[in-house]
Coordinates of C-alpha atoms in Angstrom, one line a residue:
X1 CA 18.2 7.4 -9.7
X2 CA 18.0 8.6 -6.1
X3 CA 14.4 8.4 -6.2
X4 CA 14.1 4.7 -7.4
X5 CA 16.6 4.0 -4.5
X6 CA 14.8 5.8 -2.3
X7 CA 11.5 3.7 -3.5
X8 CA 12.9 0.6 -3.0
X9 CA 14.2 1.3 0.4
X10 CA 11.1 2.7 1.7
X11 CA 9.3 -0.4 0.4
X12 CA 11.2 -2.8 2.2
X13 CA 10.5 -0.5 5.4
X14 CA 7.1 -1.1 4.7
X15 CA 7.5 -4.9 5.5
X16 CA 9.7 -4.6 8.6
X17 CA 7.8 -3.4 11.8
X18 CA 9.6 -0.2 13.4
X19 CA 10.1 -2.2 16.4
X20 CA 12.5 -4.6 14.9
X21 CA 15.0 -1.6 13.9
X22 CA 15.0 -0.5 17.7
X23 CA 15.7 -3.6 19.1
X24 CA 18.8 -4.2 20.9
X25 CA 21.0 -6.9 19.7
X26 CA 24.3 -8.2 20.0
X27 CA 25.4 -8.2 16.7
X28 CA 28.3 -5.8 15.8
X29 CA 26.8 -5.1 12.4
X30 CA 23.8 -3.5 14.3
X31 CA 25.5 -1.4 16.8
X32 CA 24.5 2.4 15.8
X33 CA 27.1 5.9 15.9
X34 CA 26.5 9.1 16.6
X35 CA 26.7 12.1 15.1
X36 CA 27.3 15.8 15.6
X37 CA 24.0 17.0 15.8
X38 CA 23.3 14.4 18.9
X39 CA 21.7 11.8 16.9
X40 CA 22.1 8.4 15.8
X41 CA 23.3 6.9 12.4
X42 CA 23.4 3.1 11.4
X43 CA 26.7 1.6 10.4
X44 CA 27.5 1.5 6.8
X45 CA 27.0 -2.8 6.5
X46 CA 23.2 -2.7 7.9
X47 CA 22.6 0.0 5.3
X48 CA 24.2 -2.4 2.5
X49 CA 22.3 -5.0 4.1
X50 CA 19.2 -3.5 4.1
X51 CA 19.7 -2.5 0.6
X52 CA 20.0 -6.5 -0.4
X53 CA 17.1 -7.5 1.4
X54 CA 15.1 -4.9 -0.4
X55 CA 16.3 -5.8 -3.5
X56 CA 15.2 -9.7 -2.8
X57 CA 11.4 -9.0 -1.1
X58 CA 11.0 -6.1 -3.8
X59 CA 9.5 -8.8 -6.6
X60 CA 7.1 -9.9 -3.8
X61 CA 6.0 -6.8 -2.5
X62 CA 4.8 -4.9 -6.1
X63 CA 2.6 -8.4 -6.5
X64 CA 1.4 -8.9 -2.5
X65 CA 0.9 -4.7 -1.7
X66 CA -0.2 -2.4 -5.5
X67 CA -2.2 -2.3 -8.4
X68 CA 0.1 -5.3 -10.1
X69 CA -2.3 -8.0 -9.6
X70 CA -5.2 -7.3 -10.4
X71 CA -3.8 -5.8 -14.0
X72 CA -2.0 -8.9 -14.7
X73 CA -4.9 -11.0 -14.4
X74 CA -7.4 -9.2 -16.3
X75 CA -4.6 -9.0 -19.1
X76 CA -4.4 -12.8 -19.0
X77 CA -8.2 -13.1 -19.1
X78 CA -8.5 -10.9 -22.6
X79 CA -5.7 -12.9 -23.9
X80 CA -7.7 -16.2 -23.3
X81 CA -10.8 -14.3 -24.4
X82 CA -9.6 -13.2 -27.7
X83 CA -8.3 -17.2 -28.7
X84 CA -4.6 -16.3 -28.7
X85 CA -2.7 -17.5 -25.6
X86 CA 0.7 -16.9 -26.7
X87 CA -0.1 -13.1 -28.3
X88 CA 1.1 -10.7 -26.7
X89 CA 4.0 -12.8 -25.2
X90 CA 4.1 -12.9 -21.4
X91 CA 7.1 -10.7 -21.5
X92 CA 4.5 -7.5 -22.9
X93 CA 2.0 -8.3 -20.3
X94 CA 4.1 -8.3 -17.3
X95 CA 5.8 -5.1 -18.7
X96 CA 2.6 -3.6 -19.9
X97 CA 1.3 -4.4 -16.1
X98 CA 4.3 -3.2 -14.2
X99 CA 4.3 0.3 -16.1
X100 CA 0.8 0.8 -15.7
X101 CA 1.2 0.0 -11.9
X102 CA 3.9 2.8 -11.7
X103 CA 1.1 4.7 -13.0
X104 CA -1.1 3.9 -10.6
X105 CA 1.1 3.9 -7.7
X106 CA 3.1 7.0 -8.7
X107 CA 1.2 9.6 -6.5
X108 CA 1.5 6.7 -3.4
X109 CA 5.3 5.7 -4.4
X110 CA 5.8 9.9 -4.3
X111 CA 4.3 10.0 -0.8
X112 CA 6.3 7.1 0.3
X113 CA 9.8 8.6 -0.9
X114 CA 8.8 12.2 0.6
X115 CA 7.2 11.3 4.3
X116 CA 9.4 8.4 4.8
X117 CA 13.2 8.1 3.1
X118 CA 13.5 11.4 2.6
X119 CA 13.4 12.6 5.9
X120 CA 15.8 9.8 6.8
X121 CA 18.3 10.6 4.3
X122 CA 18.2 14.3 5.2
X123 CA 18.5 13.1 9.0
X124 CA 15.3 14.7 10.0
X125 CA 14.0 11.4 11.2
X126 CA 15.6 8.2 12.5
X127 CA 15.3 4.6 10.5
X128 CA 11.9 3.6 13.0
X129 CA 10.2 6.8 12.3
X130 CA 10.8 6.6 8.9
X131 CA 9.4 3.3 8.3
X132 CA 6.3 4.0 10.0
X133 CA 5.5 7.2 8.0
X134 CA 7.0 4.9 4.8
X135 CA 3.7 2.5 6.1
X136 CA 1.4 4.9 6.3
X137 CA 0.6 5.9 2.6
X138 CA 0.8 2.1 1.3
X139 CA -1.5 0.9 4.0
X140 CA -4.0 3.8 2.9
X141 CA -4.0 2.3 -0.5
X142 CA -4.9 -0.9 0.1
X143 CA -7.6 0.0 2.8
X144 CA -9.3 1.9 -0.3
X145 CA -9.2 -1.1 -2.1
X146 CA -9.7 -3.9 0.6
X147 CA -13.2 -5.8 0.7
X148 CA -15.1 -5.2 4.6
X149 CA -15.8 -8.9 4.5
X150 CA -12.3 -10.0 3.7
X151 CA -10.8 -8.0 5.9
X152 CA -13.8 -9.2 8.5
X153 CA -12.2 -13.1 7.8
X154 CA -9.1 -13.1 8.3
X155 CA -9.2 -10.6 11.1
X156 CA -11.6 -14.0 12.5
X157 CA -8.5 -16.4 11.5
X158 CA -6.4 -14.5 13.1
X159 CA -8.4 -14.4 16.3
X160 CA -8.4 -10.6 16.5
X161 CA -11.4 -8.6 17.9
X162 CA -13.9 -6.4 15.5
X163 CA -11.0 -3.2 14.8
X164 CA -12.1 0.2 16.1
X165 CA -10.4 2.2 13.5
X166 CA -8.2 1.0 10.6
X167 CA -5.1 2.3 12.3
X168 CA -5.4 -0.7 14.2
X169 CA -5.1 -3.2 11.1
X170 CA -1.9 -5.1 11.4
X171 CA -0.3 -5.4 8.0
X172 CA -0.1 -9.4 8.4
X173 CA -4.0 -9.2 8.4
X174 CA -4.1 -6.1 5.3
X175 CA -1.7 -7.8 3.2
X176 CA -3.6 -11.0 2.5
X177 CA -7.1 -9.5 2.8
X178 CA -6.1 -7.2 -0.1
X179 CA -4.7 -9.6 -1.9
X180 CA -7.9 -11.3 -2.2
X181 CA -9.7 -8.6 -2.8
X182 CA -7.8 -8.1 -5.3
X183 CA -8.3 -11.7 -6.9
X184 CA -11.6 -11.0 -6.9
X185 CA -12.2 -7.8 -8.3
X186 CA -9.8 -8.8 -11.2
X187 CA -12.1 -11.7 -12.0
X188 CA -14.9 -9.7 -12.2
X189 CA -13.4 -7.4 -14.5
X190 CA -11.9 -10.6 -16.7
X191 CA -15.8 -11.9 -16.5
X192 CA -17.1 -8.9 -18.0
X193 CA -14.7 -8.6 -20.6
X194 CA -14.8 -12.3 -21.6
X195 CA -18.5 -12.0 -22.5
X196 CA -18.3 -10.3 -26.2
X197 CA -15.6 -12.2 -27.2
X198 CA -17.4 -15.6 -25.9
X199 CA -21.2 -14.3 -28.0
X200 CA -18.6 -14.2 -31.0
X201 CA -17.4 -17.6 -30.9
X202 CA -21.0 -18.9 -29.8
X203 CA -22.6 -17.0 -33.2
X204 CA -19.7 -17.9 -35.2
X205 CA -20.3 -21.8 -34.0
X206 CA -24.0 -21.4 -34.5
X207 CA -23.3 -20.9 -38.2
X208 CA -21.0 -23.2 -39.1
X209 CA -23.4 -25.8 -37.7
X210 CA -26.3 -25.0 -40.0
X211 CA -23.7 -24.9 -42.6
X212 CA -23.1 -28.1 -41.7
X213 CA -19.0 -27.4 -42.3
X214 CA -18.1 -29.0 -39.2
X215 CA -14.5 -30.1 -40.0
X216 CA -13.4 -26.4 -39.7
X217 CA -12.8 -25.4 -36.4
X218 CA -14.9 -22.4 -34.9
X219 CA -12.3 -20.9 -33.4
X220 CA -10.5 -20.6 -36.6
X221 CA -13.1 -18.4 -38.2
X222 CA -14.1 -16.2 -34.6
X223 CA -10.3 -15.4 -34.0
X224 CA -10.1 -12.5 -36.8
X225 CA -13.9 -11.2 -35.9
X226 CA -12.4 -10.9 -32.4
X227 CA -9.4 -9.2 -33.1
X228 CA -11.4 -7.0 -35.7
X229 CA -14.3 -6.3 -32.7
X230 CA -10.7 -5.5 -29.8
X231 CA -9.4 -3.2 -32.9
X232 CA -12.8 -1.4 -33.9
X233 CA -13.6 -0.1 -30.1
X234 CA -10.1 0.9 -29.4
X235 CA -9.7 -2.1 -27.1
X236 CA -6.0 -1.3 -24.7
X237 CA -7.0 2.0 -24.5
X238 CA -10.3 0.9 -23.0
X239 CA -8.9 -1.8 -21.3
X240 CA -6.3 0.7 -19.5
X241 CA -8.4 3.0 -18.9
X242 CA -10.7 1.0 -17.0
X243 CA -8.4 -0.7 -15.0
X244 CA -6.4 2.7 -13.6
X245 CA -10.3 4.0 -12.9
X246 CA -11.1 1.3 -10.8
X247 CA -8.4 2.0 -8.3
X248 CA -10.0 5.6 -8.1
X249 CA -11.1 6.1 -4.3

């Protein structure tokens, strides 16, 4: 429980610039104690707040920042591919899709918790210091995964010069060139495994035509060769499996 807390605070740090948590303002809520070691603690409502917040931009972040997208997608493909757009039900494939994120984004979510929140909690670190070492192993992931050219056009949108290193990336320029990146590499994946079902259909059409039995729809006759095919090459595990190895670095 304290490390799924401890996850979703961290994520929302990930969103907020540290320089927005040092700034001064006015507001009573925001007004920071100190302790007994000579540090400095925030008040028990921004904490609460904070916690909201992160609760609210948490459904955002898993789509806009891991592996979420690009799994859903392909998952929507085969289920197009195969003839059966209601089977599984939306609810399995967004489950399906989440769990297999957590896979895929345990070893960063871990780092997250460890370099970030964890520190903070222990009082090690304060809240800015935290949520830049909190930044640090999600922006990592999606640099792996970002397309150059992406990254190249919106970086030109945004009227920034060529970057040096990738430290100097701003997260408003990584967030959306992943995210495209990501739309595209899932649709690559979906292309490829639309192709055997789609010879199916196109044989199974074929014949029906020289039999001359064309009342009877095609895709009546393809759906259980499909399923059969999916079944026969153990299709999820293959499926799975190929997804978590392409966000191997």
């Amino acid at each position: 429980m304290r490390l799924s807390t401890g996850i979703i605070l961290s994520l929302l740090a990930v969103l907020i610039t540290p320089e927005l948590y040092a700034a001064e303002s006015g507001i009573p809520a925001l007004s920071l104690t100190g302790d007994s070691a000579g540090g400095q603690t925030w008040s028990i409502s921004i904490q609460v707040l904070l916690l909201m917040t992160a609760l609210t931009l948490l459904p955002s972040l898993v789509l806009a920042a891991t592996s979420f997208t690009r799994i859903i997608i392909v998952l929507a493909i085969l289920r197009q591919a195969i003839g059966m757009p209601q089977t599984p039900p939306n609810q399995v494939l967004i489950g399906l899709a989440l769990f297999l994120s957590f896979f895929i984004m345990g070893p960063v979510l871990t780092e997250v918790y460890e370099q970030g929140l964890n520190p903070y909690m222990e009082g090690e670190i304060e809240l800015s210091e935290a949520a830049t070492a909190a930044q640090e192993p999600l922006r990592n992931f999606m640099l792996s995964q970002v397309r150059e050219p992406d990254l190249a056009m919106f970086a030109e949108i945004a009227g920034h010069a060529p970057y040096e290193t990738v430290a100097d990336v701003p997260m408003t320029v990584l967030l959306p060139s992943f995210l495209t990146s990501e739309l595209k590499t899932a649709f690559q994946i979906g292309f490829l495994t639309f192709i055997p079902f789609l010879i199916i259909d196109l044989v199974v059409s074929s014949v029906l035509m020289s039999m001359g039995m064309l009342m009877l729809s095609p895709m009546l006759v393809s759906l259980p060769f499909k399923i059969m095919l999916f079944v026969l090459v153990d299709g999820w595990s293959l499926l799975m499996g190929t997804l978590a190895s392409s966000f191997a670095v």
